[in-house]
mmCIF file of C-alpha atoms in Angstrom:
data_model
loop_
_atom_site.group_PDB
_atom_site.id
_atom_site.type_symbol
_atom_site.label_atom_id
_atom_site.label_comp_id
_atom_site.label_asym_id
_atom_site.label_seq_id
_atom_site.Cartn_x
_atom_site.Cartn_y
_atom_site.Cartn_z
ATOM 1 C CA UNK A 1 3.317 2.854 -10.530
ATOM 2 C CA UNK A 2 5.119 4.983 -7.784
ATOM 3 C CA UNK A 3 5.530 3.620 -4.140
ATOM 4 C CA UNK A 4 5.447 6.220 -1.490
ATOM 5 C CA UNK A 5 7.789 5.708 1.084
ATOM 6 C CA UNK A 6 5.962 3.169 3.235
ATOM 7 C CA UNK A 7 8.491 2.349 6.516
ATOM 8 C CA UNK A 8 6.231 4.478 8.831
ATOM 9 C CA UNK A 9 3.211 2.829 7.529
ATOM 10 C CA UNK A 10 4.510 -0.935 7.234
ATOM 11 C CA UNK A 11 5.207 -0.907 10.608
ATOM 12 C CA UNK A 12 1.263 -1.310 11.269
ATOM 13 C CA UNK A 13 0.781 -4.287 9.038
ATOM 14 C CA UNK A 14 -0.063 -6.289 12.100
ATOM 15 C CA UNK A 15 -2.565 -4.060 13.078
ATOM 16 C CA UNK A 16 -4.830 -3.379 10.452
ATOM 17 C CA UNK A 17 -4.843 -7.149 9.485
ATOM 18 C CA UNK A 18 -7.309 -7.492 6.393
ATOM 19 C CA UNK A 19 -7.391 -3.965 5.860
ATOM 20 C CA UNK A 20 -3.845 -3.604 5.595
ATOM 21 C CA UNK A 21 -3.388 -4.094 1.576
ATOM 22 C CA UNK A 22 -6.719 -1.748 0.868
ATOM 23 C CA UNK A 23 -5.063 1.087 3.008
ATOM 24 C CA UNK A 24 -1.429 1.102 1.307
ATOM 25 C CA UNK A 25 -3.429 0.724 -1.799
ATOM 26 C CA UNK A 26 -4.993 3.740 -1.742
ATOM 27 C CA UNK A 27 -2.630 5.256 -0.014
ATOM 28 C CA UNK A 28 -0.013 5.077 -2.787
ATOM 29 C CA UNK A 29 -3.030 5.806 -5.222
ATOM 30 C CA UNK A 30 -3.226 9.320 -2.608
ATOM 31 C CA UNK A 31 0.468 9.604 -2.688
ATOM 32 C CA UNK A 32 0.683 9.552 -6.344
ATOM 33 C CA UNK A 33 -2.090 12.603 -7.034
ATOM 34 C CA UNK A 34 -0.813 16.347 -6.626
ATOM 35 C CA UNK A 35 -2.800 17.163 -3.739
ATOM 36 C CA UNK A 36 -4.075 15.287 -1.218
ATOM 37 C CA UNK A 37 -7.324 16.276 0.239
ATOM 38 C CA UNK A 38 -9.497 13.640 2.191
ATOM 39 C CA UNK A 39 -13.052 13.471 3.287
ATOM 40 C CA UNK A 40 -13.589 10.343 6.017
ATOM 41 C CA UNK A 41 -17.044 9.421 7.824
ATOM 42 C CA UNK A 42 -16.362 7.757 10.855
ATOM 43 C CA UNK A 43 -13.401 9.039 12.873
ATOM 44 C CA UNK A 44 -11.425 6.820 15.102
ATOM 45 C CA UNK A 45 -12.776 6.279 18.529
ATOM 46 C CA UNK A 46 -10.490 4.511 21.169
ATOM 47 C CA UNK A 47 -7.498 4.525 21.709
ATOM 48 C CA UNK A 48 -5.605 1.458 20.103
ATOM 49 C CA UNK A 49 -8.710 -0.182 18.387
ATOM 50 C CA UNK A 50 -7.292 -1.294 15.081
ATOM 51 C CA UNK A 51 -10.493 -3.381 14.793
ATOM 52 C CA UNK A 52 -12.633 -0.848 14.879
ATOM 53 C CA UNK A 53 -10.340 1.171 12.801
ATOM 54 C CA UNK A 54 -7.411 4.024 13.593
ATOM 55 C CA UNK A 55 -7.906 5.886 9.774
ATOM 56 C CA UNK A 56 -8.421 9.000 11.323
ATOM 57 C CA UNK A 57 -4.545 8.240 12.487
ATOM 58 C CA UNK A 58 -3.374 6.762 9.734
ATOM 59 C CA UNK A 59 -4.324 9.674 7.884
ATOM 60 C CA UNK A 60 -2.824 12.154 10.037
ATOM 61 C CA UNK A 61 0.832 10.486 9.493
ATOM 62 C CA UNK A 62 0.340 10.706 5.878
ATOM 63 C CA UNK A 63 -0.424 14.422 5.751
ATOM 64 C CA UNK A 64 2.267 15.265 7.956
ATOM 65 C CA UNK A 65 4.359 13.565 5.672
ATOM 66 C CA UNK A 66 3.176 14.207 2.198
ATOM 67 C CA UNK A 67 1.036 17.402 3.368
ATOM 68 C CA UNK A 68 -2.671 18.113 2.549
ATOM 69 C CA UNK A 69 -5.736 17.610 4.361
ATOM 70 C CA UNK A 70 -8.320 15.838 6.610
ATOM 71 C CA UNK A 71 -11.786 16.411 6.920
ATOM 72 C CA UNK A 72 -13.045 14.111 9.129
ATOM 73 C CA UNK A 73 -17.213 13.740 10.227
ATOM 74 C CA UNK A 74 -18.731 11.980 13.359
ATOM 75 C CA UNK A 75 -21.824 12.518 15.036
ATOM 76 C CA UNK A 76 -20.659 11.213 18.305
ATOM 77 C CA UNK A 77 -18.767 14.276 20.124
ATOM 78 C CA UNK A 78 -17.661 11.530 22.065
ATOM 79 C CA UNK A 79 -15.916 9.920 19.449
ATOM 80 C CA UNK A 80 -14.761 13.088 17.768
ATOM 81 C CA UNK A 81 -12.964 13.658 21.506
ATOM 82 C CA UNK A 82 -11.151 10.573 21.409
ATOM 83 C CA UNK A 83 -10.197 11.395 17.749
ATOM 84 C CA UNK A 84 -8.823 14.676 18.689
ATOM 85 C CA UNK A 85 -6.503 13.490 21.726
ATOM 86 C CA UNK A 86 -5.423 10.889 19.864
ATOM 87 C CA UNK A 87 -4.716 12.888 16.489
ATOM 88 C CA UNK A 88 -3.173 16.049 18.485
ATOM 89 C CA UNK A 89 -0.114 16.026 16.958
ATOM 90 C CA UNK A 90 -1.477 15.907 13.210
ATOM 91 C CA UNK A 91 -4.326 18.507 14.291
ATOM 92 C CA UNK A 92 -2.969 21.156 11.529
ATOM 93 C CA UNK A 93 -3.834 18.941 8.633
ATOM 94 C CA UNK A 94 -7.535 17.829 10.275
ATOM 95 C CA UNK A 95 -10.937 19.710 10.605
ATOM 96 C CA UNK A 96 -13.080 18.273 13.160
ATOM 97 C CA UNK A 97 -16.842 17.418 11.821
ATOM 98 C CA UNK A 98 -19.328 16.905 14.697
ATOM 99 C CA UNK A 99 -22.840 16.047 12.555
ATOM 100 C CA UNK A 100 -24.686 13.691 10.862
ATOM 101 C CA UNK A 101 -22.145 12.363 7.529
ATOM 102 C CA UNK A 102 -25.248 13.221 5.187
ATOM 103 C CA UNK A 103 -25.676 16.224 6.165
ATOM 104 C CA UNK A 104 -22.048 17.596 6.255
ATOM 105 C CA UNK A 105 -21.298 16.024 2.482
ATOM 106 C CA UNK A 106 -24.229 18.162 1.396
ATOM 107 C CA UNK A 107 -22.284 21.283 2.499
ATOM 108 C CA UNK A 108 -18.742 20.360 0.654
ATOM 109 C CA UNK A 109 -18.316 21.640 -2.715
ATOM 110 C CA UNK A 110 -14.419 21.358 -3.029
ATOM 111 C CA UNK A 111 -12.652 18.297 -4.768
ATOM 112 C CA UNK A 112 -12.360 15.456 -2.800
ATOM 113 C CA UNK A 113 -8.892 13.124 -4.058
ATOM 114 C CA UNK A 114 -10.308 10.773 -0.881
ATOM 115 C CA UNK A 115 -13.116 9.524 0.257
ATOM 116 C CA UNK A 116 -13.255 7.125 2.945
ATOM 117 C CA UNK A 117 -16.782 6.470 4.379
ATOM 118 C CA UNK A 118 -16.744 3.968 7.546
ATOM 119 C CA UNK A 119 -19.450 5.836 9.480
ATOM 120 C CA UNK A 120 -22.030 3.885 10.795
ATOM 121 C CA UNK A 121 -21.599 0.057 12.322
ATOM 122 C CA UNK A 122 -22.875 -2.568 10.033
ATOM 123 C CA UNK A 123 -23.643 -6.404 11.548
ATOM 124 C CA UNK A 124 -21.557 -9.139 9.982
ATOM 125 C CA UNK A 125 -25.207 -11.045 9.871
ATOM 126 C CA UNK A 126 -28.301 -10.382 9.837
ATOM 127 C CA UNK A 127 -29.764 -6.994 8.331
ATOM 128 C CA UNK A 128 -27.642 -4.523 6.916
ATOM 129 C CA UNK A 129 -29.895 -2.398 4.939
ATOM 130 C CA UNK A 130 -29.624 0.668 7.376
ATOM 131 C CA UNK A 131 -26.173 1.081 7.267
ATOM 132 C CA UNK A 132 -26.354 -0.086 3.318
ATOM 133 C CA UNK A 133 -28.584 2.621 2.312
ATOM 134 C CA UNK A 134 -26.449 5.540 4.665
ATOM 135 C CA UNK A 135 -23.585 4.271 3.029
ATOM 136 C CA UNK A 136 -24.836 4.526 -0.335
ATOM 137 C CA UNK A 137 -26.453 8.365 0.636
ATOM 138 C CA UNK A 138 -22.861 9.134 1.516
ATOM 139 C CA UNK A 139 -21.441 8.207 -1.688
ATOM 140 C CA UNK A 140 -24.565 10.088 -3.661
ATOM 141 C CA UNK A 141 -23.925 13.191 -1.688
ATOM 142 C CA UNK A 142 -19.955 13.148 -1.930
ATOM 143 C CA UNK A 143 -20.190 12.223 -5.684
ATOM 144 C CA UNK A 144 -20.095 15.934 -6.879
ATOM 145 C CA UNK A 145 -16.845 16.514 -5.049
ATOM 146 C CA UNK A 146 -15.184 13.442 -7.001
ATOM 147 C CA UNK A 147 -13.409 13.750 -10.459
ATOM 148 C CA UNK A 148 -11.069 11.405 -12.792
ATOM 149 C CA UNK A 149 -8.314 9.750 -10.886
ATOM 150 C CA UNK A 150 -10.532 10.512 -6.798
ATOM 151 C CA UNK A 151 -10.284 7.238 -4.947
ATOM 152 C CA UNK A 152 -12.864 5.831 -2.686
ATOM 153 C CA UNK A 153 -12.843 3.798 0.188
ATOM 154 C CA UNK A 154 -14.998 1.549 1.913
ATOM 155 C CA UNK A 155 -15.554 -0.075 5.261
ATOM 156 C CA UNK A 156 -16.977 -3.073 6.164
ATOM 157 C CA UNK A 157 -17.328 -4.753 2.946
ATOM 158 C CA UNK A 158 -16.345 -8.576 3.078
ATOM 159 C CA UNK A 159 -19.435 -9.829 5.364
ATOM 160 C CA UNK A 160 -21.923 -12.585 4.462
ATOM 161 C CA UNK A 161 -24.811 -9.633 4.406
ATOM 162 C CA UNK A 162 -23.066 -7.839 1.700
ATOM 163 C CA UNK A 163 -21.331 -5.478 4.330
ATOM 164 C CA UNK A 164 -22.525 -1.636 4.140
ATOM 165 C CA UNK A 165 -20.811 -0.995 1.227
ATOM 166 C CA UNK A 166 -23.348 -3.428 -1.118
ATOM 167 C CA UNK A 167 -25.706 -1.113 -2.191
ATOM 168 C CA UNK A 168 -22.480 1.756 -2.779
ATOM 169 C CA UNK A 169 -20.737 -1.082 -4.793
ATOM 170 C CA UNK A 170 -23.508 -1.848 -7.163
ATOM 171 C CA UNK A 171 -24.484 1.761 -7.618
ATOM 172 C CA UNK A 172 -21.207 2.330 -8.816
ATOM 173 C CA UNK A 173 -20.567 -0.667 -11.095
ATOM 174 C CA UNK A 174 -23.840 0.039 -12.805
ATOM 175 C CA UNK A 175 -22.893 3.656 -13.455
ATOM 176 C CA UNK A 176 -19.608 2.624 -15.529
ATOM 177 C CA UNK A 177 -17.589 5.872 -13.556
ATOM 178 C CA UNK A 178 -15.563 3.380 -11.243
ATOM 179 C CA UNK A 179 -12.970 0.871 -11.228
ATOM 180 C CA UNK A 180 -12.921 -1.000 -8.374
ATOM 181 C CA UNK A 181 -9.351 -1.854 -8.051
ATOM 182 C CA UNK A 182 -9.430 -4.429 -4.556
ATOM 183 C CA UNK A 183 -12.298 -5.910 -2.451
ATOM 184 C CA UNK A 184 -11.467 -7.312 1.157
ATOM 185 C CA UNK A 185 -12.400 -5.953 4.389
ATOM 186 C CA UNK A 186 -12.575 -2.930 2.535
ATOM 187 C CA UNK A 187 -13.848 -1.871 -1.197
ATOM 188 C CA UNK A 188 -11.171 0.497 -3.417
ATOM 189 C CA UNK A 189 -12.637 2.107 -6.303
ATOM 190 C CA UNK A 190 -11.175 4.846 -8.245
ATOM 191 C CA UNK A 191 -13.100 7.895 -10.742
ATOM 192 C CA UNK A 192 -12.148 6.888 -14.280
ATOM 193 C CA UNK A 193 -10.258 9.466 -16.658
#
């Protein structure tokens, strides 16, 4: 199991707090593949919210270091603003998605190594099934893209409701493709071989 040099990236351990081990996770799973191409819903947007999440960031330092590519989808242009200020310096690794996540999946036909889908906010109580069923249309659409060895990620699983990512999760345990390899905050799975 290679480790990917991780001083740049251990230095935010603090930060992302529950997501932290899911993130170096699947980043050394990334660093490990021979390209890296990612697909994200849900960019970051403000500045210094590690709560509400600063992939689109994270990302960015990877593929300057390791090289590759970002795709990232919003439908605020708001958001996608504060993604691009903040991500300026990374901006020749990331296209910039303003549209529903649904809708832009349906148009991407290349391989995907990455998927990370965070868009839409999910309640910690109460009813989740919105943002449960776009998550699992996400992960339908994006499923043609994956192949053995693609990792995905998901947001806002750990929460009483069954987070967003419920309905993804069971979808892909029932098909037999997946391993999930760790549940927290967030939910790693990887394409078997």
């Amino acid at each position: 199991f290679l480790k990917f040099r991780t001083s740049w990236f251990d230095m935010f351990r603090v930060n992302l707090g529950e997501r932290y081990l899911t993130f170096k996770a699947a980043l050394n799973l990334l660093y490990q593949r021979e390209t890296h191409n990612i697909v994200e819903t849900g960019c970051l947007r403000q500045v210094g919210d590690w709560g509400g999440g600063q992939s689109t960031f994270l990302f960015g330092q990877f593929l300057e270091r390791h090289g590759g590519s970002l795709v990232t989808i919003d439908i605020s242009e708001k958001n996608m603003a504060v993604a691009k200020e903040v991500t300026k310096p990374y901006n020749d690794y990331i296209t910039y998605v303003v549209e529903d996540s649904v809708s832009a999946l349906m148009k991407m036909h290349n391989k995907i190594d990455m998927a990370y889908l965070d868009s839409m906010d999910c309640p910690i109580e109460g009813d989740a099934t919105v943002p449960q069923e776009h998550n699992l249309n996400e992960f339908i659409t994006i499923e043609k893209c994956l192949y053995p060895g693609s990792i995905i990620l998901l947001d806002d699983n750990d929460f009483s409701n069954g987070g967003k990512t419920l309905k993804t999760c069971e979808y892909m345990w029932e098909s037999g493709k997946y391993v999930n390899v760790l549940n927290y905050q967030q939910s790693l799975w990887v394409v078997k071989g």
